[in-house]
Amino acid sequence: MATVSPSSKENIPFQGSDTTFKLNTDSQPASKKRKISPTGPSNSQPSQPSFADVLQRLKDEAGESKDAEGGADSWARPPLPPINPKRDSIIFQQIDIEDSVDQQTGGTTLRMFGVTQDGHSVLALVTDFLPYFYIATPRGFSNEDAGPFQRHINNILGYGAVRHVELTTKRSLWGYRGDDWVSFVKITVIDQRSIPKRGECKFNGLFETDVATFESNIAYTLRFMIDTRVVGMNWIEVPAGKYSLLEGKAKKSHCQIEFTVNWDQFVSHAPDGQWSKTAPLRILSFDIECAGRKGIFPEPHIDPVIQIANMVTRQGESKPFIRNVFTLNSCAHIVGSQVLSFTDEAELLVRWREFIEEVDPDVIIGYNISNFDFPYLLDRARALKASKFPYLGRIANKPTVTKDTHFSSKAFGQRDSKETVLDGRLQIDILQYMQREYKLRSYTLNSVCAHFLGEQKEDVHHSVITELQNGTPESRRRLAVYCLKDAYLPQRLMDKLMCFINYTEMARVTGVPFNYLLARGQSIKVLSQLFRKANDDGYVVPALKGEGSDEQYEGATVIEPKKGYYDVPIATLDFSSLYPSIMMAHNLCYTTLLDKATVDRLGLVRDVDYVQTPNNDLFVKSSRRKGLLPTILEDLISARKRAKADLKKETDPFKRAVLDGRQLALKISANSVYGFTGATIGKLPCLAISSSVTAYGRQMIEKTKQEVEAEYCIANGHDHDATVIYGDTDSVMVRFGPTDLPTVMRLGSEAADFVTGKFIKPIKLEFEKVYFPYLLISKKRYAGLYWTRPEKYDKMDTKGIETVRRDNCRLVSTVIETCLHKLLIDRDVKAAEEYVKQVISDLLQNRIDMSQLVITKALAKADYAAKQAHVELAERMKQRDAGSAPALGDRVAYVIIKGIKGAAAYEKSEDPIYVLENNIPIDTKYYLDNQLSNPLMRIFEPIMGDKANSLLSGDHTRTIQIATPTVGGLMKFAVKTVTCLGCKTPLRPNNSVKGGAVCNNCRPRLGELYQKQVTSASELQVRFSRLWTQCQRCQGSLHQDVLCTSRDCPIFYMRKKAQKDVEDANAVLDRFEDELW
Amino acid sequence: MAVIDPIPTPSVPLTRPSTTVVTPPDSASFLIGSNDKSYRHQYSNIYFVRLRALRQHVEQQAQRKWSGVAGNPVFVPRVLDVEKGKLCFVIGTVYMEMPLKPNVLEDIARDRSIPAPPPREKYYSDSDSVTLEDESGRICLVGSRVTSTCLVTGVILGALGIETHTGDFEVVDLCYPGMAPQPTAGLEWPSWKVSDEIMDVDGTAPQVSDECIALVSGLEIGSLDAADGQLQLLAEYLTGEAGGLGEQSQSSCISRLIIAGNSFAPIDTSKGESERRSRKYGQEVPFSPHPTQALSAYLTDICRSLSVHLLPGPLDPAATILPQQPIPRAMFGGPSHYANFSSESNPTYINVSPSREPPSTSRTSQPGASSSKANGHVEKVDAVRSILVHSGQPLDDMFKYVPTPPITRMALAEATLRWRHIAPTAPDTLWCHPYFAKDPFVIPETPDIYVVGNQPAFATKLVSDDGSADGEEGSPKRCRIVLVPNFRQSGVLVLVNMRTLDVRRVQFAMQGMSAGGGET
């Protein structure tokens, strides 16, 4: 089969680089997450109405009049009734607090933004709250010295930075030094900048050495929130007569209600009961489109913003009440949404800003808005000299700017990003949320939607966007519909995943401002709680110098797994909230940490006054002092119990969502305390605590193993000897022996109670589930059917096997998943083997769909030190066609092709489209050896033993089909020879007719060969039809060409291949026409 | 068919009428020319061409039909420009939004390869919606007028109505392109034998002596199970070897046989196959030469006696995608040497006219043969009957779109004439070739006979349209629709009289066997 078709012209207009140009970050989000199951394949692809239809439906449901299509008449907030400061108290939900320095007075004010129950926006200017910090009182320093000390410092600094100095009695959080209270100097300063940053100060030579400071490293706004007991997103009540209303010119913001209030004159409601509600916040979801040039990532100083689509929803409502799109140049009408067309781009931008001001959203969401949309809009406005544009916040006349931020967190890795502060408005970049909360194969909007919403999204490449823009009002309408959809999807994702509610509850539980949750790491949340609790109990928190240390401590070890395939029920015993309960049980805390000197000084007795942990750290017992962390944990756990109990009773779906979000936030908070103490670059690392926790954990797992094995043995009258086959962090897997589920479940729960009795409260071992069958591969790698009731299994559970790693191709996870399904659910080893062989055979015969073989990587930086496949490919593609080559930030998709012998993998990467077009052979051996073989061996070895190798060699690997490339080195010199379709003999003039199909010897079989060829061509033709008509349906138009270039869509490469294959097959079919029949 | 004791012989030897095939114009050809072979185009082109071809006809019809309607409806050329609350009409392509349509994405999600879609009986469900689309966009059609009408994806129509406040288009009335012009309608087909003494003897009605064409489909020759008596009877009947004089003279009127698909027995792909496949990892398509040989032999017999047109069908060894291209005649061996054997595309137009060659002796001996066209005018009158045949796939596919009852296959077949399109659901659910510059399924001229093969039951109807609505000149248009049942199950051969367009059914059955005797 060496027929070569003329060089293919693309059917889809562009085959260029990756489509979702906005995404460029790799991340490793935290590990333990509540799972939101992706929409299963059974109902995953409902027949999707086109998005234009969706818009129309939204409109139908809103019942809008003709003139107000897309909510054109509901931009403004509800009008404000007059307020009498003498009689009316103001109650609002605060959403954001920020500090600002008054230009005139130099004083610091806090701005508290919020929304009332009736949807009016509020700005409370909180006055007279001053930042402060502590130092340990120097020896001999008395109350009389306070005044001179203050004057001295102010003299040195040259201005009245210090407002007040006083002596207080407090205790340091760090370490147990007896129960005495100690004197501290509290130094109150005029603004935050005057606070020593580095955790020590010298007072300019007043003292000989640096003096350690306390509580100097906490942000001013957080200080304020802690002191006034304000938590993120809670309700604030300002009583009548305690505030003064600002009106007219005095107003600093666009908020409807603006007033000043003294910092101690308002009531902060704890977010419980009636105060757990949420105000009708306005949520804007938007998306912009830019007209890029071919092959160049849009640059704001050149490429115009052509469309901005907006969807505004009130929190708690399911449908957006404003839907519109701002377009450059005319755009045909879109039912259900308002179209605002402009001829001038600057005017478009300015008008959009006015829209923002009028709609006044409280929350702004979008997909990658932080790193793309906002910076782009601002840069573009600057390029256009649209000086009125950059005022997107709520503060009047305060320009919006973008800052570069560097985010580094142990849990989330390092990330450079941009931040655009919009005063008084919350931001959720759904992309960042996804990267933080979910571990996915790909974070393109398309694949995220496919995963969570079960929909494929039409994806238009950015170079096509320019063409559509330069077309007709219809083509721009098409673009606008696409843009509107992109604006709507973040909102739908947010609703589906309950992002907003869960984050609100997280802010409330941990007490940090909402905006911290995406912008900051885990530790700030623990720190906020620690400060709150510490200050209540009279502790002051030392400001440690933030010095990173690489000190490692031993993590949770595991009981060495007894690998194998277990065809009997395996009971799993879990310690519930292991680390929190260890900290509670052994009173591990900063405040209880002892050193040898203190033990000696106070004459403490081991095991009476204090304990020595397995890590040889000393902590006092709770009888001497109850630790702060254990108290915090107890509060969190009991609060979670309450929330869960309420959740059971609650029937209102919205309140249920809130409660569920809360219990989740509480659980995460409790679990992150341990990590906080171990975070060596954090604010308050204490390895004595974290190492002791893990040491206890190890001990407990070991002990559980001993106890269970000692108790459940034949010697004790049981039918079998129980064995612990594996144990990890907080769970042990026990093989009790019996083969029926109910017995094992009974034994499991007995054993859990039995072992629990051996530990200190509140440590609790729970029996949760039974795995049956169970495939234990190695440490942290296992799979099994998960049973909680004896009647039916709940699910198939896998750990460490299902590779979502993106440097694996999709084939791996498909094959592994299918095998596990066959092994565990169907329990048919033969079928699994057959399946693997079939796949390998298909792979070697080049019959695996390309999308299964594609590997993607983000092209993040321009120069990598080491050569990498995707970087090399991007470079090569640039040389071939700069227009379609992936730009920085694009995801590069590639496959590994056959190369010269011994070539490195990075030399063998190639663009999948190029491969399809030029028939380049895939390096199937690479896929077999480097991708499939290890995972397959891992799961089959425990079952088949040494025979597992037979999967990778044997009959099914004997037939190999290699495509004949049309490009590349040697092919220039190769002469294409046509071979006989019957016997593969090269056809020459002396053994066949010109252009024929077969050699003379095979001519009698012509009919048969023709039928074969026509059958296979027919399959390909049908494939072609099915795939392309599906794309037509997905895009919602019959009369327009399919433009979508979504590489995440499972049929993207398939349809391309179908096109190619069908032409090849037809070309072969044509040879029969020239044949002598 | 009992044994007749003395075998009567006709006094005059029976002869067949001879007809010639007039090659239809290129525009009405379903052969995929070398220009059209490419698969680089998308399917939007077909819709575009179709809408462009039919829009004007719909508009003419609509202007005529609705100009008198109160409220003076205006024609809005673009669907999206419809104004709310104003009575108007638009023209576009129907798209049926149906959740039950086969979905590739679903199939892939299921087992990650593309198997043939599990055939669904119906796509129809309560959650379907009807939209009308043109180049500008889509609008949703609502109202009882729409829901009660038989509609499928791809039909070009005009809709009169008002856009509701919800943005839907409340339809008052619908309008189609209507039947295409029929230049052949006025041409009279000459009688062949008017009165014959033999006929008098039998007392058979005179029209039997008019020329007929025979229609059959679903022969499924060559299945390994049984040599089929029915097939044998059919061959004998067609070649004039069966029955008595009556039958023989009847069959002697038949000038051509059209076989509308499924002539090959499907290759048995039952269990033995799947087992073998699982062990073999090579790419093997099962092949058995038997059906081809059996069919060749069978056709050779018939070709000796009369002209045969053979169309591929859904089960035949031809590409699945429409239009199916002719099976290479060489594959048939025997019959391929006969000039009167034609391998046709599916669908195909077969235009037939009475022979213009010097009449045979038997014909000249009948002086009254064409008295109305005396003086040798016979040669000049180009009486042509155009026959449009397909093997049933378009109708089968459309049938999935509509609820049954009330909508019958016949109603759909009739509707396709008024839609001027025989396969509107291509390419949406009916796989078809990605044509770039034409849509061959548009009916340029209404055929005289419209044959649909491989249907579950025989049905026929003479559809007529007086043409006055068109304002087009010429005779009233009429078309004989014949739904030809599967022969193996029904044993039915259909004869259509070329002069009168009357239809006769001939049933073959073996004694002791039911009509569906082939199946046990």
PDB file of C-alpha atoms in Angstrom, chain A residues 6-12 41 44-50 53 56 59-60 64 66 69 332-333 335 456 474 477 814 817-818 834 837-838 841 845 847 852 955-956 959 961 1007-1008 1010-1012 1014-1015 1018 1021-1030 1032-1033 1036-1042 1049-1051 1054 1059 1062-1063 1066 1070 1073 1077, chain B residues 37-45 47-48 51 78 80 83-84 93-95 97-99 101-110 112 114-117 131 133-138 140 153 163 165-168 264 267 277-278 280-285 287-288 292 317-321 326-328 330-331 427-429 431-432 434:
ATOM      1  CA  PRO A   6      -1.456  14.578  -3.374  1.00  0.00           C
ATOM      2  CA  SER A   7      -0.371  16.722  -0.535  1.00  0.00           C
ATOM      3  CA  SER A   8      -3.365  17.288   1.587  1.00  0.00           C
ATOM      4  CA  LYS A   9      -4.896  20.629   1.904  1.00  0.00           C
ATOM      5  CA  GLU A  10      -6.454  21.000   5.246  1.00  0.00           C
ATOM      6  CA  ASN A  11     -10.138  20.749   5.497  1.00  0.00           C
ATOM      7  CA  ILE A  12     -10.326  22.669   8.652  1.00  0.00           C
ATOM      8  CA  PRO A  41     -19.502   8.237  30.159  1.00  0.00           C
ATOM      9  CA  SER A  44     -21.561  12.219  29.310  1.00  0.00           C
ATOM     10  CA  GLN A  45     -22.416  13.339  25.866  1.00  0.00           C
ATOM     11  CA  PRO A  46     -25.988  14.314  25.775  1.00  0.00           C
ATOM     12  CA  SER A  47     -27.094  15.663  22.508  1.00  0.00           C
ATOM     13  CA  GLN A  48     -25.991  19.189  23.021  1.00  0.00           C
ATOM     14  CA  PRO A  49     -28.035  22.038  21.854  1.00  0.00           C
ATOM     15  CA  SER A  50     -25.930  24.708  20.283  1.00  0.00           C
ATOM     16  CA  ASP A  53     -30.213  27.748  21.716  1.00  0.00           C
ATOM     17  CA  GLN A  56     -32.511  31.586  23.805  1.00  0.00           C
ATOM     18  CA  LYS A  59     -34.106  34.342  27.706  1.00  0.00           C
ATOM     19  CA  ASP A  60     -37.334  32.403  27.604  1.00  0.00           C
ATOM     20  CA  GLU A  64     -37.736  39.455  28.998  1.00  0.00           C
ATOM     21  CA  LYS A  66     -38.264  42.732  23.426  1.00  0.00           C
ATOM     22  CA  GLU A  69     -32.972  41.477  25.473  1.00  0.00           C
ATOM     23  CA  ALA A 332     -25.902  40.046  13.718  1.00  0.00           C
ATOM     24  CA  HIS A 333     -28.577  39.736  16.313  1.00  0.00           C
ATOM     25  CA  VAL A 335     -31.554  35.913  20.409  1.00  0.00           C
ATOM     26  CA  GLN A 456     -17.499  19.165  24.451  1.00  0.00           C
ATOM     27  CA  GLU A 474     -22.786  36.743  10.593  1.00  0.00           C
ATOM     28  CA  ARG A 477     -22.084  36.753  15.354  1.00  0.00           C
ATOM     29  CA  THR A 814      -7.514   3.731  28.818  1.00  0.00           C
ATOM     30  CA  GLU A 817      -8.685   1.329  33.328  1.00  0.00           C
ATOM     31  CA  THR A 818     -10.199  -1.235  31.044  1.00  0.00           C
ATOM     32  CA  GLU A 834      -7.081 -10.798  25.413  1.00  0.00           C
ATOM     33  CA  LYS A 837      -3.090  -8.366  23.373  1.00  0.00           C
ATOM     34  CA  GLN A 838      -5.649  -6.855  21.058  1.00  0.00           C
ATOM     35  CA  SER A 841      -1.691  -5.770  18.184  1.00  0.00           C
ATOM     36  CA  GLN A 845      -0.571  -2.313  13.225  1.00  0.00           C
ATOM     37  CA  ARG A 847      -4.713   1.143  14.233  1.00  0.00           C
ATOM     38  CA  GLN A 852      -4.793   8.094  22.328  1.00  0.00           C
ATOM     39  CA  ASP A 955       1.625 -13.994  18.328  1.00  0.00           C
ATOM     40  CA  HIS A 956      -0.152 -10.744  18.648  1.00  0.00           C
ATOM     41  CA  THR A 959       1.981  -8.503  12.477  1.00  0.00           C
ATOM     42  CA  GLN A 961       2.200  -2.390   9.799  1.00  0.00           C
ATOM     43  CA  GLY A1007     -13.546  -9.932  -7.300  1.00  0.00           C
ATOM     44  CA  GLU A1008     -12.581 -10.984  -3.828  1.00  0.00           C
ATOM     45  CA  TYR A1010     -12.333  -5.715  -4.732  1.00  0.00           C
ATOM     46  CA  GLN A1011     -14.892  -6.701  -2.159  1.00  0.00           C
ATOM     47  CA  LYS A1012     -12.307  -6.532   0.568  1.00  0.00           C
ATOM     48  CA  VAL A1014     -14.684  -1.816  -0.880  1.00  0.00           C
ATOM     49  CA  THR A1015     -15.605  -3.056   2.578  1.00  0.00           C
ATOM     50  CA  SER A1018     -16.821   1.756   3.191  1.00  0.00           C
ATOM     51  CA  GLN A1021     -16.344   6.539   4.592  1.00  0.00           C
ATOM     52  CA  VAL A1022     -18.938   5.975   7.254  1.00  0.00           C
ATOM     53  CA  ARG A1023     -16.435   6.962   9.875  1.00  0.00           C
ATOM     54  CA  PHE A1024     -15.741  10.141   8.007  1.00  0.00           C
ATOM     55  CA  SER A1025     -19.434  10.942   7.746  1.00  0.00           C
ATOM     56  CA  ARG A1026     -20.218  10.212  11.331  1.00  0.00           C
ATOM     57  CA  LEU A1027     -17.360  12.278  12.689  1.00  0.00           C
ATOM     58  CA  TRP A1028     -17.905  15.322  10.553  1.00  0.00           C
ATOM     59  CA  THR A1029     -21.645  15.410  10.946  1.00  0.00           C
ATOM     60  CA  GLN A1030     -21.138  15.136  14.682  1.00  0.00           C
ATOM     61  CA  GLN A1032     -21.630  20.024  12.596  1.00  0.00           C
ATOM     62  CA  ARG A1033     -24.126  19.223  15.300  1.00  0.00           C
ATOM     63  CA  GLY A1036     -24.852  24.098  15.914  1.00  0.00           C
ATOM     64  CA  SER A1037     -24.789  25.001  12.264  1.00  0.00           C
ATOM     65  CA  LEU A1038     -25.193  23.083   9.053  1.00  0.00           C
ATOM     66  CA  HIS A1039     -24.352  25.839   6.642  1.00  0.00           C
ATOM     67  CA  GLN A1040     -21.003  26.783   8.062  1.00  0.00           C
ATOM     68  CA  ASP A1041     -17.759  24.922   7.976  1.00  0.00           C
ATOM     69  CA  VAL A1042     -16.576  23.346  11.169  1.00  0.00           C
ATOM     70  CA  CYS A1049     -11.943  16.626  21.923  1.00  0.00           C
ATOM     71  CA  PRO A1050     -11.729  12.867  21.472  1.00  0.00           C
ATOM     72  CA  ILE A1051     -12.616  13.093  17.807  1.00  0.00           C
ATOM     73  CA  MET A1054      -9.950  10.909  14.519  1.00  0.00           C
ATOM     74  CA  GLN A1059     -10.345  12.208   6.070  1.00  0.00           C
ATOM     75  CA  VAL A1062     -10.818   7.602   3.246  1.00  0.00           C
ATOM     76  CA  GLU A1063      -8.904   9.328   0.478  1.00  0.00           C
ATOM     77  CA  ASN A1066     -10.571   5.440  -2.360  1.00  0.00           C
ATOM     78  CA  ASP A1070      -9.727   3.531  -8.114  1.00  0.00           C
ATOM     79  CA  GLU A1073     -11.089   0.818 -12.581  1.00  0.00           C
ATOM     80  CA  TRP A1077     -11.587  -7.641 -15.493  1.00  0.00           C
TER      81      TRP A1077
ATOM     82  CA  LYS B  37     -13.885  12.505  -5.404  1.00  0.00           C
ATOM     83  CA  SER B  38     -12.163  14.577  -2.808  1.00  0.00           C
ATOM     84  CA  TYR B  39     -12.944  14.163   0.851  1.00  0.00           C
ATOM     85  CA  ARG B  40     -11.386  17.438   1.786  1.00  0.00           C
ATOM     86  CA  HIS B  41     -14.637  19.273   1.881  1.00  0.00           C
ATOM     87  CA  GLN B  42     -16.948  19.473   4.757  1.00  0.00           C
ATOM     88  CA  TYR B  43     -20.624  18.813   4.597  1.00  0.00           C
ATOM     89  CA  SER B  44     -21.680  22.413   4.840  1.00  0.00           C
ATOM     90  CA  ASN B  45     -21.265  22.709   1.073  1.00  0.00           C
ATOM     91  CA  TYR B  47     -26.449  22.238   2.574  1.00  0.00           C
ATOM     92  CA  PHE B  48     -25.371  25.444   0.975  1.00  0.00           C
ATOM     93  CA  LEU B  51     -30.558  25.745  -0.077  1.00  0.00           C
ATOM     94  CA  ARG B  78     -32.493  35.998   6.443  1.00  0.00           C
ATOM     95  CA  LEU B  80     -32.095  36.147  11.878  1.00  0.00           C
ATOM     96  CA  GLU B  83     -38.795  40.961  13.687  1.00  0.00           C
ATOM     97  CA  LYS B  84     -40.844  40.165  16.698  1.00  0.00           C
ATOM     98  CA  THR B  93     -33.097  24.247   5.997  1.00  0.00           C
ATOM     99  CA  VAL B  94     -34.830  22.209   8.657  1.00  0.00           C
ATOM    100  CA  TYR B  95     -32.642  20.822  11.375  1.00  0.00           C
ATOM    101  CA  GLU B  97     -32.637  18.461  17.226  1.00  0.00           C
ATOM    102  CA  MET B  98     -33.060  14.892  18.430  1.00  0.00           C
ATOM    103  CA  PRO B  99     -31.477  13.478  21.560  1.00  0.00           C
ATOM    104  CA  LYS B 101     -29.718  10.533  17.132  1.00  0.00           C
ATOM    105  CA  PRO B 102     -26.648   8.335  17.120  1.00  0.00           C
ATOM    106  CA  ASN B 103     -23.785  10.215  18.683  1.00  0.00           C
ATOM    107  CA  VAL B 104     -20.189   9.390  17.897  1.00  0.00           C
ATOM    108  CA  LEU B 105     -18.942  11.001  21.053  1.00  0.00           C
ATOM    109  CA  GLU B 106     -21.136   8.698  23.042  1.00  0.00           C
ATOM    110  CA  ASP B 107     -19.822   5.688  21.204  1.00  0.00           C
ATOM    111  CA  ILE B 108     -16.267   6.737  21.794  1.00  0.00           C
ATOM    112  CA  ALA B 109     -16.883   7.356  25.434  1.00  0.00           C
ATOM    113  CA  ARG B 110     -18.306   3.878  25.619  1.00  0.00           C
ATOM    114  CA  ARG B 112     -13.118   4.059  22.511  1.00  0.00           C
ATOM    115  CA  ILE B 114     -16.067   3.527  16.398  1.00  0.00           C
ATOM    116  CA  PRO B 115     -18.215   0.495  15.989  1.00  0.00           C
ATOM    117  CA  ALA B 116     -21.178   0.633  13.735  1.00  0.00           C
ATOM    118  CA  PRO B 117     -23.837   2.495  15.651  1.00  0.00           C
ATOM    119  CA  THR B 131     -35.189  24.483  13.897  1.00  0.00           C
ATOM    120  CA  GLU B 133     -31.485  27.429   9.534  1.00  0.00           C
ATOM    121  CA  ASP B 134     -29.933  29.474   6.800  1.00  0.00           C
ATOM    122  CA  GLU B 135     -26.493  30.960   6.349  1.00  0.00           C
ATOM    123  CA  SER B 136     -27.199  33.544   8.994  1.00  0.00           C
ATOM    124  CA  GLY B 137     -28.348  31.395  11.852  1.00  0.00           C
ATOM    125  CA  ARG B 138     -31.086  29.334  13.342  1.00  0.00           C
ATOM    126  CA  CYS B 140     -36.694  27.473  16.536  1.00  0.00           C
ATOM    127  CA  THR B 153     -33.483  17.255   8.792  1.00  0.00           C
ATOM    128  CA  GLU B 163     -41.673  35.479  16.203  1.00  0.00           C
ATOM    129  CA  HIS B 165     -41.708  37.093  22.656  1.00  0.00           C
ATOM    130  CA  THR B 166     -39.526  34.151  23.562  1.00  0.00           C
ATOM    131  CA  GLY B 167     -37.756  34.318  20.226  1.00  0.00           C
ATOM    132  CA  ASP B 168     -39.356  31.215  18.798  1.00  0.00           C
ATOM    133  CA  PHE B 264     -26.180 -10.616  -2.664  1.00  0.00           C
ATOM    134  CA  ILE B 267     -21.988 -12.706   4.336  1.00  0.00           C
ATOM    135  CA  ARG B 277     -11.107 -12.830  14.730  1.00  0.00           C
ATOM    136  CA  SER B 278     -10.114 -12.793  18.337  1.00  0.00           C
ATOM    137  CA  LYS B 280      -6.098 -13.625  14.529  1.00  0.00           C
ATOM    138  CA  TYR B 281      -4.600 -10.241  14.929  1.00  0.00           C
ATOM    139  CA  GLY B 282      -4.290  -9.480  11.242  1.00  0.00           C
ATOM    140  CA  GLN B 283      -6.754  -7.444   9.268  1.00  0.00           C
ATOM    141  CA  GLU B 284      -9.044  -9.894   7.584  1.00  0.00           C
ATOM    142  CA  VAL B 285     -12.307  -9.204   5.915  1.00  0.00           C
ATOM    143  CA  PHE B 287     -14.982 -13.265   2.053  1.00  0.00           C
ATOM    144  CA  SER B 288     -16.973 -15.889   0.353  1.00  0.00           C
ATOM    145  CA  THR B 292     -21.115 -13.491  -6.378  1.00  0.00           C
ATOM    146  CA  PRO B 317     -20.534  -5.409  -1.431  1.00  0.00           C
ATOM    147  CA  ALA B 318     -20.415  -1.756  -2.261  1.00  0.00           C
ATOM    148  CA  ALA B 319     -19.530   1.297  -0.274  1.00  0.00           C
ATOM    149  CA  THR B 320     -22.138   2.108   2.343  1.00  0.00           C
ATOM    150  CA  ILE B 321     -22.031   5.791   1.744  1.00  0.00           C
ATOM    151  CA  PRO B 326     -22.123   0.790  -9.472  1.00  0.00           C
ATOM    152  CA  ILE B 327     -20.661  -2.558  -8.657  1.00  0.00           C
ATOM    153  CA  PRO B 328     -17.999  -3.158 -11.326  1.00  0.00           C
ATOM    154  CA  ALA B 330     -16.737  -7.324 -14.361  1.00  0.00           C
ATOM    155  CA  MET B 331     -17.362  -8.750 -10.963  1.00  0.00           C
ATOM    156  CA  PRO B 427     -25.523  13.938   5.382  1.00  0.00           C
ATOM    157  CA  ASP B 428     -26.881  14.414   8.876  1.00  0.00           C
ATOM    158  CA  THR B 429     -27.813  10.852   9.657  1.00  0.00           C
ATOM    159  CA  TRP B 431     -24.019   8.899   5.296  1.00  0.00           C
ATOM    160  CA  CYS B 432     -23.295  10.538   2.016  1.00  0.00           C
ATOM    161  CA  PRO B 434     -19.107  15.158   0.726  1.00  0.00           C
TER     162      PRO B 434
END
